[in-house]
PDB file of C-alpha atoms in Angstrom:
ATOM      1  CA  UNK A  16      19.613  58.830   6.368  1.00  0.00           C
ATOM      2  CA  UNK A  17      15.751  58.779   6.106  1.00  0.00           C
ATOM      3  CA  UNK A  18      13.735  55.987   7.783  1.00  0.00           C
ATOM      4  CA  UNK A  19      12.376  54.912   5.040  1.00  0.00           C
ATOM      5  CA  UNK A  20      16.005  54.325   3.857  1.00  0.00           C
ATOM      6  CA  UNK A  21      16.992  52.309   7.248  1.00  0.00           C
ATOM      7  CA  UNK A  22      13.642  49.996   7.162  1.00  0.00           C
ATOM      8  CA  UNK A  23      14.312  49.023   3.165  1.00  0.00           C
ATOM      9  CA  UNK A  24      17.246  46.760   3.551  1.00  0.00           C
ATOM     10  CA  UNK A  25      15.427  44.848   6.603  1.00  0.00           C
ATOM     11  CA  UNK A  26      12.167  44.209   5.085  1.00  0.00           C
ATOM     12  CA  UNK A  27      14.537  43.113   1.994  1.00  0.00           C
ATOM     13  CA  UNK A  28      16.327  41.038   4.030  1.00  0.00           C
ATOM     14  CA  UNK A  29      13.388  39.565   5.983  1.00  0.00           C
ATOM     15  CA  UNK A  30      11.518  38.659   2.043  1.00  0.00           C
ATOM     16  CA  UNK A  31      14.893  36.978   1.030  1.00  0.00           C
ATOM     17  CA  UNK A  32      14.464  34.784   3.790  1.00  0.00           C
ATOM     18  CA  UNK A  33      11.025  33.730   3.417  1.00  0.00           C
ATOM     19  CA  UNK A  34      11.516  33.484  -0.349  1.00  0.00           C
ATOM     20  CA  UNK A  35      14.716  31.255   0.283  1.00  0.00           C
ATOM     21  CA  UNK A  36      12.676  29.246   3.325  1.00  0.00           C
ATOM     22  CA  UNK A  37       9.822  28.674   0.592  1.00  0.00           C
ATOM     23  CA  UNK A  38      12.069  27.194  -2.220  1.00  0.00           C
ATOM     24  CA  UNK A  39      13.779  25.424   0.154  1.00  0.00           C
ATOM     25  CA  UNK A  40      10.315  23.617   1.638  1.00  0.00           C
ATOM     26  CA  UNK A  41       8.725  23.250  -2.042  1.00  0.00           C
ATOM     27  CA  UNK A  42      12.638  21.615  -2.952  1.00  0.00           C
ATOM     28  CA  UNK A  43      12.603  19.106   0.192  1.00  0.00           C
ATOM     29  CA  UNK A  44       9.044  18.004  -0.866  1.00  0.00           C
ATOM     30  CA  UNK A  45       9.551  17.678  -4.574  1.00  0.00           C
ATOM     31  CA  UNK A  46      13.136  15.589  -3.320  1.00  0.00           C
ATOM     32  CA  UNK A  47      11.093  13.193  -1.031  1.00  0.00           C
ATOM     33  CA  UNK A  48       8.087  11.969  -3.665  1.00  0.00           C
ATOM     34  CA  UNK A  49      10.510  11.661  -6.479  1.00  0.00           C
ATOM     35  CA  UNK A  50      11.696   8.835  -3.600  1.00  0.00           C
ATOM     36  CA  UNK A  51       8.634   7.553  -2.586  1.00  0.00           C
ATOM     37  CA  UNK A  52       7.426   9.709   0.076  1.00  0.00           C
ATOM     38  CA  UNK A  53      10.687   8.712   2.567  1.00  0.00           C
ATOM     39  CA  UNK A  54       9.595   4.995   2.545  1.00  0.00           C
ATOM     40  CA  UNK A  55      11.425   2.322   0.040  1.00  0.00           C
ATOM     41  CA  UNK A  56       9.062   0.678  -2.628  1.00  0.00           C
ATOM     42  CA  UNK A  57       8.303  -2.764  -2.270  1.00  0.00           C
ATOM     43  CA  UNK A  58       9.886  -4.973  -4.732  1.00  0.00           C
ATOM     44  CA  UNK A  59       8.749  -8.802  -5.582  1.00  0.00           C
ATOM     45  CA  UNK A  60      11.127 -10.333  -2.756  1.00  0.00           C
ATOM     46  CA  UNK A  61       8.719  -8.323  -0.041  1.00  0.00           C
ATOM     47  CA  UNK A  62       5.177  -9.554  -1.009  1.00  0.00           C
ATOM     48  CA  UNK A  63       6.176 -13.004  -2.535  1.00  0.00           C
ATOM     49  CA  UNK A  64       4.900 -15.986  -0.023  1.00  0.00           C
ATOM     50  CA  UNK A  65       2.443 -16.760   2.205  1.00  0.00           C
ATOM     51  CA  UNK A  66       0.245 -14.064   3.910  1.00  0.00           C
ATOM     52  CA  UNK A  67      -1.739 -15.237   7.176  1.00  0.00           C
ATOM     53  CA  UNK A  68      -5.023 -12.954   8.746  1.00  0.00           C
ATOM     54  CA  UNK A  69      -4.049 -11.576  11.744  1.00  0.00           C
ATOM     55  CA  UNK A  70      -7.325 -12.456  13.042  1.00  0.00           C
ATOM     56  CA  UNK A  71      -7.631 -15.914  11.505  1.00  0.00           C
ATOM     57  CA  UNK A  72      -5.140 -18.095  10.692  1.00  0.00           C
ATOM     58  CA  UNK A  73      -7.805 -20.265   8.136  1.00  0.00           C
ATOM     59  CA  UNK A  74      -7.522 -17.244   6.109  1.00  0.00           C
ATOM     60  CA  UNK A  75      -4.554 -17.346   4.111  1.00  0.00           C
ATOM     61  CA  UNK A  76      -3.499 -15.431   0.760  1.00  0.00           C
ATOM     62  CA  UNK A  77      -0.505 -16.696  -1.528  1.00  0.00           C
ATOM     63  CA  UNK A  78       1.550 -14.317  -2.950  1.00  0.00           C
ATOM     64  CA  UNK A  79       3.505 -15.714  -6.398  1.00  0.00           C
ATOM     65  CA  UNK A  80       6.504 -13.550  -8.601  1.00  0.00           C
ATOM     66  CA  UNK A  81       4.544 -13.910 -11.867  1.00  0.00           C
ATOM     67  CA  UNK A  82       1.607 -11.370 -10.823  1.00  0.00           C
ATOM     68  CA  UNK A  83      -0.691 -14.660  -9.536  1.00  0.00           C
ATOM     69  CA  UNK A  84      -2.268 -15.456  -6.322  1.00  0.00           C
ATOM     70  CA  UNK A  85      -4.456 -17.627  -4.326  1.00  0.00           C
ATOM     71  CA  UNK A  86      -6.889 -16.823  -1.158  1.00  0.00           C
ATOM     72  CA  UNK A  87      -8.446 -19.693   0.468  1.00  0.00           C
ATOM     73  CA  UNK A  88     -12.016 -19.696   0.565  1.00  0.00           C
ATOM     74  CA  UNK A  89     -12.231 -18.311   4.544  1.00  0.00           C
ATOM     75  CA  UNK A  90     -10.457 -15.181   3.043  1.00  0.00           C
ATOM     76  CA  UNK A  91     -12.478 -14.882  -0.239  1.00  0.00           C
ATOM     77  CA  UNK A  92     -15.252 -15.067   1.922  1.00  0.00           C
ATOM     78  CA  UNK A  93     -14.514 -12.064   4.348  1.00  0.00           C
ATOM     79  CA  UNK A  94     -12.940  -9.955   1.860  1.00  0.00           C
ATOM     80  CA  UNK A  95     -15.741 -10.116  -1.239  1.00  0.00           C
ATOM     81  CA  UNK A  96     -18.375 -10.827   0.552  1.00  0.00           C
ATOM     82  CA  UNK A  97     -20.622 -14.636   0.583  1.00  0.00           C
ATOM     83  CA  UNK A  98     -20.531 -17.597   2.324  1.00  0.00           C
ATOM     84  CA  UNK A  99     -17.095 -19.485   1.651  1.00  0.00           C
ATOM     85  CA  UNK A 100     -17.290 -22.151  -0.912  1.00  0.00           C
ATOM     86  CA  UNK A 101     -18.136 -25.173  -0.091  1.00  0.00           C
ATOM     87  CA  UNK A 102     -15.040 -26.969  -2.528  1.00  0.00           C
ATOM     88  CA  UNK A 103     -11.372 -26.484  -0.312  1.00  0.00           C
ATOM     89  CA  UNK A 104      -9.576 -25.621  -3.507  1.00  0.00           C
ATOM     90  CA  UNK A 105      -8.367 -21.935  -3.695  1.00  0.00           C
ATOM     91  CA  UNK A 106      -9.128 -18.779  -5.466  1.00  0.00           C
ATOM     92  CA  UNK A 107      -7.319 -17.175  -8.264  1.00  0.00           C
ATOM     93  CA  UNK A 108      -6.564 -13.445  -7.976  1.00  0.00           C
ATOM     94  CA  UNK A 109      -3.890 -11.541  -9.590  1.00  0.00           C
ATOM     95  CA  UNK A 110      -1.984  -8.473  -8.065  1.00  0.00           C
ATOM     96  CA  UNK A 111       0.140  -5.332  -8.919  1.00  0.00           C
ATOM     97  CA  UNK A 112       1.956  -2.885  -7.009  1.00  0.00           C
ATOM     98  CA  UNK A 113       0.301   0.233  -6.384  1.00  0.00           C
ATOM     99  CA  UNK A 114       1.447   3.899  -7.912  1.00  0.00           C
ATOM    100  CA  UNK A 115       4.518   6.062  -7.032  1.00  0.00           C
ATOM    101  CA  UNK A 116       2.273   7.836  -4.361  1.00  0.00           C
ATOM    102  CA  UNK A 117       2.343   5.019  -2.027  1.00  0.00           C
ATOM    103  CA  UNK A 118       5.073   2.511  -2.791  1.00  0.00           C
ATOM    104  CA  UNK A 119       4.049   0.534  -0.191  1.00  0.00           C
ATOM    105  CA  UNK A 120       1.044  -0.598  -1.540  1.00  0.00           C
ATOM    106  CA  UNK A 121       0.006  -3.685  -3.976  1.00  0.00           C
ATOM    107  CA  UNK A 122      -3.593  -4.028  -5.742  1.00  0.00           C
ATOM    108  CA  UNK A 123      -4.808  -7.577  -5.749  1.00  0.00           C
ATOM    109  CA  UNK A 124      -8.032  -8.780  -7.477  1.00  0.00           C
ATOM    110  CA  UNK A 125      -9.738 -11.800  -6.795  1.00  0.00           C
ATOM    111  CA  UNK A 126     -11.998 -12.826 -10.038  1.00  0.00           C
ATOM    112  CA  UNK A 127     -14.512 -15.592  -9.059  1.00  0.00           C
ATOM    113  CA  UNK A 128     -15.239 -17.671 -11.595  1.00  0.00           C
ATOM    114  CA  UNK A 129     -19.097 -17.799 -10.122  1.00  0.00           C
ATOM    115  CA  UNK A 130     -19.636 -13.915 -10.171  1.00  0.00           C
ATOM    116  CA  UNK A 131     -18.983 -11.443 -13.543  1.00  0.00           C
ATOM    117  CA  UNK A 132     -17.920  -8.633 -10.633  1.00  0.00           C
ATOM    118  CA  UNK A 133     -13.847  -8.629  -9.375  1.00  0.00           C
ATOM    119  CA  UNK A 134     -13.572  -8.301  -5.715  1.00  0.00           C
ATOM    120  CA  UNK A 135     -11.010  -5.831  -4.944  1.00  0.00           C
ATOM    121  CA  UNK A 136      -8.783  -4.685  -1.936  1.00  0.00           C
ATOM    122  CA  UNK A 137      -5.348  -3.470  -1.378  1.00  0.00           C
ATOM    123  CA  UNK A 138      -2.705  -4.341   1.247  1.00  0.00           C
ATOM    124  CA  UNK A 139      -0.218  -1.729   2.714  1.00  0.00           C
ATOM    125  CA  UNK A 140       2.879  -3.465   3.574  1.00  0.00           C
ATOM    126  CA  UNK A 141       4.915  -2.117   6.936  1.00  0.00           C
ATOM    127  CA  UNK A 142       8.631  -1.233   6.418  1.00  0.00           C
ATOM    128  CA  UNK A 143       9.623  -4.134   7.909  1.00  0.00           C
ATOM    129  CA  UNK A 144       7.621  -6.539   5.189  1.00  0.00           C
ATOM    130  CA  UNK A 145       5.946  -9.154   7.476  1.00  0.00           C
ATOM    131  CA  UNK A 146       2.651  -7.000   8.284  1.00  0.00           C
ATOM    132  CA  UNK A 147      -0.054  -5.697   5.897  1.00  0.00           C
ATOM    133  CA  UNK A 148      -2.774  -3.583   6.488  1.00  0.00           C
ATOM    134  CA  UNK A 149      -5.707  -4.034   4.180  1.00  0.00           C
ATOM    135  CA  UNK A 150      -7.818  -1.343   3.035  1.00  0.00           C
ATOM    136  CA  UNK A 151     -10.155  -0.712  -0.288  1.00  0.00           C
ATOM    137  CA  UNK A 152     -12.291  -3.605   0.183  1.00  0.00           C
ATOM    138  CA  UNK A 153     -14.487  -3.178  -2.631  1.00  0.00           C
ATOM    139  CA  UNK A 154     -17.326  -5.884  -1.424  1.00  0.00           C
ATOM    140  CA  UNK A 155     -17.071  -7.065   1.161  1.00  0.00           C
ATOM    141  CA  UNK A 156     -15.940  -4.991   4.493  1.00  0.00           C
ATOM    142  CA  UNK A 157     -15.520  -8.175   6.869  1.00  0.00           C
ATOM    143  CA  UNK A 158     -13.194  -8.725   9.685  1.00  0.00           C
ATOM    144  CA  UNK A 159      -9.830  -8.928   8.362  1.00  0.00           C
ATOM    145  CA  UNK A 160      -7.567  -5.990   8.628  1.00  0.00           C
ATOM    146  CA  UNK A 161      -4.212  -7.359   8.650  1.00  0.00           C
ATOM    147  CA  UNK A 162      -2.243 -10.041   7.143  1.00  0.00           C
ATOM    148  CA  UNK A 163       1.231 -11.207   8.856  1.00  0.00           C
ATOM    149  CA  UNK A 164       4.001 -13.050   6.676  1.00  0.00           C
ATOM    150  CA  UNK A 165       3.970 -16.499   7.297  1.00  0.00           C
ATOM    151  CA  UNK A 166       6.910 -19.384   7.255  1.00  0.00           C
ATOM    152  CA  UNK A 167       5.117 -21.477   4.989  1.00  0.00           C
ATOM    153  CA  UNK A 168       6.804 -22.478   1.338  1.00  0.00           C
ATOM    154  CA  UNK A 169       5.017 -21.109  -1.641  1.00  0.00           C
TER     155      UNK A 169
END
């Protein structure tokens, strides 16, 4: 037997095995976005209620089954941007969940009846469902990052 026929069947062998190691890495990532990147979607039961700023417990955003919410005017102000309104009632946004690549995440936009522009940001709820991250602000980039769930009744 030549060397050349002793070295074929290992190098053989040793492609096999990355081949196989490649399908089976493409496979397990393929498997785990068709679930939602390992983490369970959020459904309406883990964003409906009320939603208090971490850093300010003024700032409050109410979270409703039928697409609708409210933020009170301390939250409309630090999120879009402006000096809060100078009326207490609250201020109409609407929200979706976001796409299959982060099913963790729900879109909300605030329409102000006093501005043609939609203020925009996102919140990034935790497994657990009582924290959310916000991110996306569209306007106006102020101080809260974070809203916790809250006990309150819609």
């Amino acid at each position: 037997m030549t060397d050349v026929a002793r070295v074929r069947p290992w190098v053989a062998g040793g492609m096999a095995v990355a081949v196989i190691a490649v399908v089976v890495g493409f496979g397990y990532d393929i498997l785990t976005d068709l679930r939602g990147g390992g983490r369970s979607p959020l459904h309406v039961s883990d964003v409906e209620g009320v939603w208090i700023a971490a850093e300010d417990d003024g700032a409050r955003l109410v979270v409703r089954g039928d697409g609708s919410a409210e933020l009170t005017r301390e939250a409309q102000a630090d999120l879009c941007g402006g000096a809060p309104r100078p009326e207490p009632r609250a201020i109409p946004a609407t929200w979706n969940f976001g796409d299959s690549d982060d099913p963790r995440l729900m879109n909300l936009e605030v329409r102000d009846p006093d501005s043609a522009d939609p203020c925009c940001f996102d919140l990034t709820v935790d497994g657990s469902g009582a924290r959310a991250r916000v991110s996306g602000v569209s306007v106006g980039a102020g101080s809260i990052s974070a809203f916790v769930r809250g006990d309150a009744p819609v």
